[in-house]
Every structure is written in C-alpha cells, then in structure tokens.
Phi, psi and omega in degrees: 000133187286147179261155191270139182255350183255119188300325180295315176303313183299312180297312177300314182292316177300315181294322179295313183295321175300317185289319174301320185291322178291329179282333171297306186298320180296323175302316176298312172293328175298310169308326178265018184048041178262345172219167186277320191206169176270159181292332175296323179292307185294314179291323181299330183290351176288324179255345180214175184288144175303327180298323174299333185289351180280348175278133181303322178294321178289325174296326171300325178291318182295320186292327177288325178290322175304302180297332176293311179295323180298323185288318176299313176304326179295325176296325181285328179286331174293315173299320176305307179309311185293329186277310196249001180094164180260004178296147180058039195292331174289319176301300185301321184285321177296317175298310176305312185300323187284325180288321174295321180294323177297324185284296189288321184282314189269299176305315181297324178286311174306327181263011177057048172284332177254146179264340180257123183237122176291138185255333188267138184300325183291333174291326176291316178293320176302320181293326177290315177303322187283329170297316184290327175299313179305311189289320179295310186289326179296307177301320181295311179303311177300306174309310186296312188269353183278157179286127180312326181285350180288335181256144183292158177240144186292319184299328184268345175275329182277142178261123182279166176310307180306318177290324177298323179282315171250092172300342178279351179292126174268163173270125180240120177249000000 
C-alpha cells in the first residue's frame, strides 16, 4: 500500500479516524446508559443551546465540530512525531489525548465553553476512556499511513562517540 508523504493529510486523516473511533465507543456506552451524552451534543453546546441539539441537523453540526477538533489534534500529534520520532507512538498518543481531555473536559467546563455539562462520575471516566481510545487509534493510523521518512529517527539525530572523535565518519545503516 502506498504511504502518504504529506504530513498534514496524514495528521488530518489520523485525527478524523481517531475521533470517529471515539464517537463509536461513546455511542456504545451511551446506548448502555454508561455515559450521559454524545460528543456531538457536547461540542454542539459550544455554539447553540442544549435544547436545540435534540434536532438531528443541529447534532450533526456539533458532530462536525467534534471531528474537526479531533482532526486538528491529529495534526498536533503528527508534529510531535516529526520532532520526537514515532517510537513509542502509543505512549505519545495516549499522553497527548489525556492532556487534551484535561484541557477540554476540565478547563473547558470551568470556563463555560459548554452549555451542556455532564454531572455523573461515570461520564468523566467514560470521557477519559474515549480520549485514550482517540489517542491510541490516531497514533496508530498516523504511523500506519505515513511515509517512514516523514518522521525523525533517533539513530540519525544522535551523534555517536565515534563521530565525535572522528567527524569524517559517515553513518551507514
């Protein structure tokens, strides 16, 4: 399968697939009464009253907003991989997703970004789980679809002792 060489496209695609995976998990838990709402409702409450979100067309607007934010965070994760390499990508993706959860879920509610606010503890735990799913799926998709030359490699960035002693020594892999 041909790999994608454009880091922006890879990041957007990874973030989109990660957000959709997160939404699927959220929908399953919501159907089983394990969480209070869907992310389309939560994201939509940033731009409209919660009562209007019961209409399907308004929920779709919220869902578009949610996957757009997910795609942008995929761009950030791609930039992290480009700077620090793609080794341990699950840890990096999970960490970024957890930091994002902390910012959006906690800080966003304190700053009244959302008009719809979950009240149950199980919704908080479910949200952490969904964000971890997002981070793991997004990081896997980015690494899977990206051209391997897109990311820095620690081997090529580190200077060995032999190169410090003899600068004319070339790296052969």
